[in-house]
Amino acid sequence: MSAPLLSTLGILFPESLVRSHAFAVLAAFVAINTMVYVTLSVAKALPKIWVRDYLPRGYERAETRSIYPDGPR
């Protein structure tokens, strides 16, 4: 395809538009929005991390109440 045909279809923007301040602000907004979306998507795909699983339990009994006294607490 030739360049005049591409510009009439709206595929290419004129250089004055691409170098404008408003276009730069819009491009920055789109970039930040994309990064936020990717971060949220990756965080949703990963398994949940529970902080309490890695901390010592304060409510653990001193002795077992199981019928197997040598079993785990």
Tab-separated table of C-alpha atoms in Angstrom:
chain	number	residue	atom	x	y	z
A	1	MET	CA	0.000	0.000	0.000
A	2	SER	CA	1.153	3.484	-0.621
A	3	ALA	CA	1.573	6.153	2.053
A	4	PRO	CA	-1.283	8.420	0.863
A	5	LEU	CA	-3.686	5.489	0.969
A	6	LEU	CA	-2.611	4.554	4.496
A	7	SER	CA	-3.032	8.096	5.761
A	8	THR	CA	-6.514	8.378	4.254
A	9	LEU	CA	-7.520	5.167	6.009
A	10	GLY	CA	-6.405	6.625	9.332
A	11	ILE	CA	-3.635	4.103	9.915
A	12	LEU	CA	-0.861	6.700	10.023
A	13	PHE	CA	-0.992	9.981	11.890
A	14	PRO	CA	0.674	13.132	10.688
A	15	GLU	CA	4.007	13.894	12.333
A	16	SER	CA	2.667	17.085	13.894
A	17	LEU	CA	0.055	15.068	15.803
A	18	VAL	CA	2.499	12.401	16.945
A	19	ARG	CA	4.951	15.018	18.264
A	20	SER	CA	2.296	17.051	20.091
A	21	HIS	CA	2.149	17.333	23.885
A	22	ALA	CA	-1.403	15.953	24.060
A	23	PHE	CA	-0.377	12.827	22.168
A	24	ALA	CA	2.571	12.322	24.543
A	25	VAL	CA	0.264	12.640	27.559
A	26	LEU	CA	-2.158	10.145	26.022
A	27	ALA	CA	0.688	7.735	25.245
A	28	ALA	CA	1.963	7.994	28.836
A	29	PHE	CA	-1.531	7.332	30.188
A	30	VAL	CA	-1.933	4.277	27.962
A	31	ALA	CA	1.494	2.971	29.027
A	32	ILE	CA	0.730	3.377	32.744
A	33	ASN	CA	-2.728	1.871	32.313
A	34	THR	CA	-1.221	-1.117	30.505
A	35	MET	CA	1.333	-1.692	33.265
A	36	VAL	CA	-1.367	-1.538	35.951
A	37	TYR	CA	-3.528	-3.992	34.007
A	38	VAL	CA	-0.615	-6.412	33.519
A	39	THR	CA	0.305	-6.194	37.216
A	40	LEU	CA	-3.265	-6.893	38.315
A	41	SER	CA	-3.598	-9.773	35.857
A	42	VAL	CA	-0.382	-11.409	37.035
A	43	ALA	CA	-1.352	-10.910	40.690
A	44	LYS	CA	-4.725	-12.534	40.042
A	45	ALA	CA	-3.129	-15.494	38.244
A	46	LEU	CA	-0.640	-16.237	41.045
A	47	PRO	CA	-1.744	-18.183	44.116
A	48	LYS	CA	-2.661	-16.179	47.191
A	49	ILE	CA	0.041	-15.696	49.785
A	50	TRP	CA	-1.178	-15.742	53.355
A	51	VAL	CA	1.270	-14.014	55.704
A	52	ARG	CA	-0.091	-15.898	58.712
A	53	ASP	CA	1.109	-19.194	57.204
A	54	TYR	CA	4.699	-18.078	57.702
A	55	LEU	CA	4.300	-16.611	61.198
A	56	PRO	CA	4.284	-18.702	64.381
A	57	ARG	CA	0.857	-19.606	65.670
A	58	GLY	CA	-0.134	-18.058	68.954
A	59	TYR	CA	-3.184	-20.250	69.464
A	60	GLU	CA	-1.465	-23.646	69.334
A	61	ARG	CA	-2.288	-25.938	72.249
A	62	ALA	CA	0.362	-26.984	74.732
A	63	GLU	CA	-0.781	-30.615	74.550
A	64	THR	CA	-2.588	-32.581	71.928
A	65	ARG	CA	-6.262	-33.463	72.355
A	66	SER	CA	-6.076	-36.268	69.822
A	67	ILE	CA	-6.796	-39.896	70.638
A	68	TYR	CA	-3.254	-40.520	69.427
A	69	PRO	CA	-1.075	-38.778	72.023
A	70	ASP	CA	2.123	-39.056	69.970
A	71	GLY	CA	0.507	-37.619	66.829
A	72	PRO	CA	0.942	-34.120	65.471
A	73	ARG	CA	-0.574	-31.257	67.377
